[in-house]
mmCIF file of C-alpha atoms in Angstrom:
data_model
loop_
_atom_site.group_PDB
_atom_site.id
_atom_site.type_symbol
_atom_site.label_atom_id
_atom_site.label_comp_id
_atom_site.label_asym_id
_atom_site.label_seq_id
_atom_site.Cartn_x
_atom_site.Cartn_y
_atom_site.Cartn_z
ATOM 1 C CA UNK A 1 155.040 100.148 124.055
ATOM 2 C CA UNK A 2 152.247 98.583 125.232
ATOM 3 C CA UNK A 3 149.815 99.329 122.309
ATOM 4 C CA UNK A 4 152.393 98.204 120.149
ATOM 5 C CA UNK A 5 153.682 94.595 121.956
ATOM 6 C CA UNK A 6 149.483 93.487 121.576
ATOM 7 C CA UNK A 7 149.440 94.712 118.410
ATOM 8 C CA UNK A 8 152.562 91.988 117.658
ATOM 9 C CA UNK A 9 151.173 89.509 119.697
ATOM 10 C CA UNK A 10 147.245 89.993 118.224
ATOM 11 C CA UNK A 11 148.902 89.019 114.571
ATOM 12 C CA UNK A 12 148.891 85.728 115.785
ATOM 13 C CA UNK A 13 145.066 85.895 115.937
ATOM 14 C CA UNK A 14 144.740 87.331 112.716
ATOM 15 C CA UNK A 15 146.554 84.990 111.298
ATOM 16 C CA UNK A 16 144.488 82.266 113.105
ATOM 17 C CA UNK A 17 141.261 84.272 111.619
ATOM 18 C CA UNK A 18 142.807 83.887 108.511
ATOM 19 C CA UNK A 19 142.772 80.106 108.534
ATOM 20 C CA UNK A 20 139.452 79.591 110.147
ATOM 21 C CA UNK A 21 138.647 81.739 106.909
ATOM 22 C CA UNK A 22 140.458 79.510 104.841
ATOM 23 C CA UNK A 23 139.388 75.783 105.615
ATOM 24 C CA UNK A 24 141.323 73.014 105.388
ATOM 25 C CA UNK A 25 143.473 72.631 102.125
ATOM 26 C CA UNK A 26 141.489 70.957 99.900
ATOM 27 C CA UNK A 27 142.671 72.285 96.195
ATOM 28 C CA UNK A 28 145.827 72.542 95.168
ATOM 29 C CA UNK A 29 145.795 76.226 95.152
ATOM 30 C CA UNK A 30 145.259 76.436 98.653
ATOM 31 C CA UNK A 31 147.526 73.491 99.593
ATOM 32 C CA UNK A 32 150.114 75.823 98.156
ATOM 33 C CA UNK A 33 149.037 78.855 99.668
ATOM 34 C CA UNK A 34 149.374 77.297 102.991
ATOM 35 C CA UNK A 35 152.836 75.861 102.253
ATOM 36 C CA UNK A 36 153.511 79.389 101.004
ATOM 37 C CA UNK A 37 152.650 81.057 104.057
ATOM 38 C CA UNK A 38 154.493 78.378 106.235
ATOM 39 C CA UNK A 39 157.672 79.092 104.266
ATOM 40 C CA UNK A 40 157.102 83.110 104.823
ATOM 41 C CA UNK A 41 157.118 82.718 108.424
ATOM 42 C CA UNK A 42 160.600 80.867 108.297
ATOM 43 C CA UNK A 43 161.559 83.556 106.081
ATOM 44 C CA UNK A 44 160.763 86.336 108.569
ATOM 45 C CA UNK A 45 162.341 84.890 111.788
ATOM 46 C CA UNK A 46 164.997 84.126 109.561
ATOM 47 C CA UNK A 47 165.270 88.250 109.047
ATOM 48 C CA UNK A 48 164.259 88.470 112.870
ATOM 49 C CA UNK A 49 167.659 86.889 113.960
ATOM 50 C CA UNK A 50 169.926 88.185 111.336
ATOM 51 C CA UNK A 51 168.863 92.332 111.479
ATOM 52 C CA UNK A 52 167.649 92.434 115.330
ATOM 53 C CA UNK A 53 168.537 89.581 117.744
ATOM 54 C CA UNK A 54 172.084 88.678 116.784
ATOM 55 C CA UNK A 55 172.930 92.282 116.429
ATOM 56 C CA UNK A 56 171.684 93.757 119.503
ATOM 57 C CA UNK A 57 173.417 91.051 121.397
ATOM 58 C CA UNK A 58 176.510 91.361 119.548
ATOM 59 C CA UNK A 59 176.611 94.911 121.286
ATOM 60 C CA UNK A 60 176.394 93.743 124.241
ATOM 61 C CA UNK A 61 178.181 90.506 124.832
ATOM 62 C CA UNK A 62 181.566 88.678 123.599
ATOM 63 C CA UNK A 63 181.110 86.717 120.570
ATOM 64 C CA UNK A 64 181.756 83.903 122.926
ATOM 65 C CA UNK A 65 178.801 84.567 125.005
ATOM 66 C CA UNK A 66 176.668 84.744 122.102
ATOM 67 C CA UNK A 67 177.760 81.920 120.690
ATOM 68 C CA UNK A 68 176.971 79.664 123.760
ATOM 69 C CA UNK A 69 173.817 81.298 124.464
ATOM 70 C CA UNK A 70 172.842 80.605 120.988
ATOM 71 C CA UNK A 71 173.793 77.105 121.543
ATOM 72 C CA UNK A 72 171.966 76.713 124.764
ATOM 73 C CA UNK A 73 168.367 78.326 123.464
ATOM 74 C CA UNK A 74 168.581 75.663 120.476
ATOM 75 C CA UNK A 75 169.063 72.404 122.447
ATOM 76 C CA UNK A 76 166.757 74.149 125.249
ATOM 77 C CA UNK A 77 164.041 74.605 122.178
ATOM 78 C CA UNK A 78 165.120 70.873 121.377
ATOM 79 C CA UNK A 79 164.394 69.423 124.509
ATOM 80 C CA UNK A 80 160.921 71.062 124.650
ATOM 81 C CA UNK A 81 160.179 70.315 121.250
ATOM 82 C CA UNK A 82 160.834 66.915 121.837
ATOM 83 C CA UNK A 83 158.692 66.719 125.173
ATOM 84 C CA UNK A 84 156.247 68.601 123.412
ATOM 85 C CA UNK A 85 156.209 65.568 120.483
ATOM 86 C CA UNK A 86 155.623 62.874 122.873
ATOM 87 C CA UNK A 87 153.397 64.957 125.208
ATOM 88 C CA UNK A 88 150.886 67.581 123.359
ATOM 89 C CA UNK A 89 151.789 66.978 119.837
ATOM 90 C CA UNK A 90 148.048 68.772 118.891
ATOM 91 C CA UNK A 91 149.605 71.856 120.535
ATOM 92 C CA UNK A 92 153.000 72.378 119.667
ATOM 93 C CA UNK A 93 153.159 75.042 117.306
ATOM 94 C CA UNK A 94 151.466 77.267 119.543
ATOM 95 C CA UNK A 95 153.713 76.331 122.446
ATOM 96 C CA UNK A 96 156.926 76.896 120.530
ATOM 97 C CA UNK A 97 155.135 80.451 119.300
ATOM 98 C CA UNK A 98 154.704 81.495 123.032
ATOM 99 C CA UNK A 99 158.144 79.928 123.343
ATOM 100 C CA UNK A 100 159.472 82.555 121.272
ATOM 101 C CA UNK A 101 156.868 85.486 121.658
ATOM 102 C CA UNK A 102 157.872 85.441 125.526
ATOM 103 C CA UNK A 103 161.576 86.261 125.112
ATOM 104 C CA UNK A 104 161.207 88.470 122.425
ATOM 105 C CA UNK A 105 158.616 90.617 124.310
ATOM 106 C CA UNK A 106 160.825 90.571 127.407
ATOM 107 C CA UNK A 107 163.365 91.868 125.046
ATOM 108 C CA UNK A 108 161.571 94.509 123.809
ATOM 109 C CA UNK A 109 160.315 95.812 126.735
ATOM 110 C CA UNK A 110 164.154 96.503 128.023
ATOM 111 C CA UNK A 111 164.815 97.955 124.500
ATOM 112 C CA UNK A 112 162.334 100.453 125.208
ATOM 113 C CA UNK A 113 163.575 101.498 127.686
ATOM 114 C CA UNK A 114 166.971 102.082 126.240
ATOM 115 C CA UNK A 115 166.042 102.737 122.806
ATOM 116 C CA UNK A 116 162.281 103.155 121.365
ATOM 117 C CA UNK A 117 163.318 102.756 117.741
ATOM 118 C CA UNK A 118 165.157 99.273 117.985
ATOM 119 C CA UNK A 119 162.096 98.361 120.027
ATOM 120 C CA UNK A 120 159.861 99.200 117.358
ATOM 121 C CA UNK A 121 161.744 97.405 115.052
ATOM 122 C CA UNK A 122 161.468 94.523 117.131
ATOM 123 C CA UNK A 123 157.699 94.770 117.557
ATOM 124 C CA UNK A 124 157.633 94.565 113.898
ATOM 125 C CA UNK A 125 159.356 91.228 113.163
ATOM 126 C CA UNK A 126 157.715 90.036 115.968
ATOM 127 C CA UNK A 127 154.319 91.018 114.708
ATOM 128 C CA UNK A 128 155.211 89.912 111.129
ATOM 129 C CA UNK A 129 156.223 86.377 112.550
ATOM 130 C CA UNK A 130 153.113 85.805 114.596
ATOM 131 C CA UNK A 131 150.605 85.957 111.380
ATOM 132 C CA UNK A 132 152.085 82.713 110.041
ATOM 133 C CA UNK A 133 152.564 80.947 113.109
ATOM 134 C CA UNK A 134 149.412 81.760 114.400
ATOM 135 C CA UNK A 135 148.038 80.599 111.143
ATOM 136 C CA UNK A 136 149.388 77.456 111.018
ATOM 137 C CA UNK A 137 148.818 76.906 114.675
ATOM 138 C CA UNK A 138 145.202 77.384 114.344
ATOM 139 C CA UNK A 139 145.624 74.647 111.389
ATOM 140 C CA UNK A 140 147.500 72.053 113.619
ATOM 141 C CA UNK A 141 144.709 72.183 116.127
ATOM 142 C CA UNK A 142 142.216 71.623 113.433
ATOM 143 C CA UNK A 143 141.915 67.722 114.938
ATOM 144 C CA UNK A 144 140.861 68.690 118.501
ATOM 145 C CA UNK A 145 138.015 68.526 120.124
ATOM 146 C CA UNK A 146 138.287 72.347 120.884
ATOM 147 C CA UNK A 147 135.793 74.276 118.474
ATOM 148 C CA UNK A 148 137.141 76.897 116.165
ATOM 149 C CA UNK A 149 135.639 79.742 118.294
ATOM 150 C CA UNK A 150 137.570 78.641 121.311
ATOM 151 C CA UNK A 151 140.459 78.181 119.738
ATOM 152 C CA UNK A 152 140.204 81.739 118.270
ATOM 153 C CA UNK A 153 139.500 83.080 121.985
ATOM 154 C CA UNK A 154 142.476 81.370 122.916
ATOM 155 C CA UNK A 155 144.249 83.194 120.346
ATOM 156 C CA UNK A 156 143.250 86.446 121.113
ATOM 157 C CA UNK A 157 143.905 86.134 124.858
ATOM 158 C CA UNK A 158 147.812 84.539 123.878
ATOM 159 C CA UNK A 159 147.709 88.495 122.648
ATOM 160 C CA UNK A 160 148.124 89.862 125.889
ATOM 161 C CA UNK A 161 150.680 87.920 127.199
ATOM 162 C CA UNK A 162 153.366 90.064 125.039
ATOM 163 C CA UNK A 163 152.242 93.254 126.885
ATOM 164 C CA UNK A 164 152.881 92.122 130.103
ATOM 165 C CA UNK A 165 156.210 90.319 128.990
ATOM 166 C CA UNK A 166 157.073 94.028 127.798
ATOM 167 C CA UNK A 167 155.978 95.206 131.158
ATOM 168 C CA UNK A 168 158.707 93.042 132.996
ATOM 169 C CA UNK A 169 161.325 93.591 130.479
ATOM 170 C CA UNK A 170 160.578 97.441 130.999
ATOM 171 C CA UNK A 171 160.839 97.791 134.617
ATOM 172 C CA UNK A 172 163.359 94.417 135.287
ATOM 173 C CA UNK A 173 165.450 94.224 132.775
ATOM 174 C CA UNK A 174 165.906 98.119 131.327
ATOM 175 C CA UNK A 175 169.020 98.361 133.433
ATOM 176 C CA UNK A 176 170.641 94.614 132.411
ATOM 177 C CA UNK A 177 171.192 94.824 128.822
ATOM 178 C CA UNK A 178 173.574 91.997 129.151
ATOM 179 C CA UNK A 179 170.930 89.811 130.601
ATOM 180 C CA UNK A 180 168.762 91.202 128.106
ATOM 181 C CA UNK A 181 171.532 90.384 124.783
ATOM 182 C CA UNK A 182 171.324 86.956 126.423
ATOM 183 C CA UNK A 183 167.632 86.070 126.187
ATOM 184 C CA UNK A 184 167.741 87.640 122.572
ATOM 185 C CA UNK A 185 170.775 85.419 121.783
ATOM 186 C CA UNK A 186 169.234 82.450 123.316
ATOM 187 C CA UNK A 187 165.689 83.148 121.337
ATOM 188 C CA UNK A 188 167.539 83.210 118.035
ATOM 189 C CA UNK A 189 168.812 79.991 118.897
ATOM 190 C CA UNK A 190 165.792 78.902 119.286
ATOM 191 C CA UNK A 191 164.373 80.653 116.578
ATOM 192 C CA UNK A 192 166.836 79.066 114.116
ATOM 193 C CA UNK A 193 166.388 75.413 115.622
ATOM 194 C CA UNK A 194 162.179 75.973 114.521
ATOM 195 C CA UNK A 195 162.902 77.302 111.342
ATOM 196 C CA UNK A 196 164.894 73.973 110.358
ATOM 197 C CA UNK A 197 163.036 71.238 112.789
ATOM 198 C CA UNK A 198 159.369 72.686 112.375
ATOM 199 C CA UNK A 199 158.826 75.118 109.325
ATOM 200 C CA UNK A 200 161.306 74.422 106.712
ATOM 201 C CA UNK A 201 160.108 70.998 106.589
ATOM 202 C CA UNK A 202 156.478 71.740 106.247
ATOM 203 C CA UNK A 203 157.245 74.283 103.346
ATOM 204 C CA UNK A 204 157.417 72.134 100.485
ATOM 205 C CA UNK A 205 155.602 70.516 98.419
ATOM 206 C CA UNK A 206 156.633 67.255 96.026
ATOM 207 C CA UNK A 207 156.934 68.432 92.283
ATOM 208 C CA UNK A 208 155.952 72.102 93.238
ATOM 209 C CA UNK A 209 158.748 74.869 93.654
ATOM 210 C CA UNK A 210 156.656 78.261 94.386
ATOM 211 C CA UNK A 211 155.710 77.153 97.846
ATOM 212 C CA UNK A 212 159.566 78.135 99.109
ATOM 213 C CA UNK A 213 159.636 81.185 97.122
ATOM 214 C CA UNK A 214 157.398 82.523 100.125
ATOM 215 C CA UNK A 215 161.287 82.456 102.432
ATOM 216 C CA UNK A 216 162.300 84.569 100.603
ATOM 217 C CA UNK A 217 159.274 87.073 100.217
ATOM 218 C CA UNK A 218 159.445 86.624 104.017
ATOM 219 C CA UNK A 219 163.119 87.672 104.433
ATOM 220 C CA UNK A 220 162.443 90.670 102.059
ATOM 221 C CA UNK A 221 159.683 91.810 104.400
ATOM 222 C CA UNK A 222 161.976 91.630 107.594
ATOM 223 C CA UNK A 223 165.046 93.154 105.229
ATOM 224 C CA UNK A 224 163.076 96.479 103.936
ATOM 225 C CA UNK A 225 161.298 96.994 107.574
ATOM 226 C CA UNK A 226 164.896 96.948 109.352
ATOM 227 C CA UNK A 227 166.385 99.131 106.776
ATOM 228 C CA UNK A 228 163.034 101.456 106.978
ATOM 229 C CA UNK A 229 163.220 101.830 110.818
ATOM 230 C CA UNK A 230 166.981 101.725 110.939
ATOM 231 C CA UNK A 231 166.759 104.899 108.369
#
């Protein structure tokens, strides 16, 4: 569990790597590589709340109690957003990706201790969210006064804060799977609020259509890895 919750959270690093690796995006190749990738991410949370959230809290919870902890983590990921505009604006993106690494390791933590193969499904879509967003947090931070190699140390140690997330969600929240349906009902929330206020957005590109196309690759992704680990 543990291996595999760093593992999630250190694809946020490589992702970062990947766009110190990159530069800024100068050609108009890489202006819609980036916008590709951006639009992947969206894609994959988008699959993340859809084939492992929503579900697991459905199981748990009345469809009314979903419903208004959906509700509540989107204007709670509104509010913050918003603060987060008029406060840090340089450090947003990777603020709202610990918003959402946090729950979601909690979560899978407590799924492990219920049921290892929903957890690893959830380490997946976590993992295969964090690439993008830590790639395009590294490129939002691009502006500060904080070198790249501190910003990539930052990065890496943002990787260990999903272990012990699982930790607590193992030993706190193993026996309180309704608690647990509502933090992963509340996340999506969330989840869904970025996708439309913060990536969709930044996904497209005037008089260019690929850049979107990389949603759906995205959702693909998070469809075939459910349906792999779900048999």
């Amino acid at each position: 569990m543990l291996l595999v919750t760093w593992l999630a959270g250190l694809a946020a690093f490589v992702g970062a790597v990947l766009a110190k690796w990159e530069g800024r995006a100068g050609t108009l190749f890489k202006q819609r590589f980036v916008h590709g990738v951006v639009a992947a991410g969206g894609g994959i949370l988008l699959a993340a709340v859809m084939y492992a959230l929503l579900p697991e809290a459905n199981k748990y919870l009345s469809v009314w109690s979903v419903a208004a902890a959906f509700i509540g983590g989107g204007v709670t990921f509104c509010i913050i957003d918003e603060w987060l505009a008029k406060k840090m604006s340089r450090a947003s993106q990777l603020l709202a990706m610990l918003l959402d690494f946090v729950p979601e390791a909690l979560s899978l933590g407590a799924m492990f201790a219920v049921n290892p193969s929903f957890g690893m499904l959830l380490a997946l879509f976590i993992g295969l969210q964090n690439f993008p967003e830590g790639f395009n947090a590294f490129r939002e931070l691009e502006d500060s006064k904080v070198s790249a190699r501190r910003r990539l140390v930052g990065f890496f140690l943002v990787s260990f804060v999903g272990p012990i997330a699982a930790l607590a969600g193992y030993y706190w929240l193993g026996d309180f799977l309704q608690t647990t349906a509502v933090i992963m009902a509340a996340a999506s929330g969330g989840i869904l609020y970025l996708i439309f206020q913060d990536i969709a957005p930044e996904s497209t590109m005037r008089r260019h259509w690929t850049p979107p196309l990389g949603a759906v690759i995205g959702f693909v992704v998070g469809m075939v890895g459910h349906q792999l680990l779900a048999g």
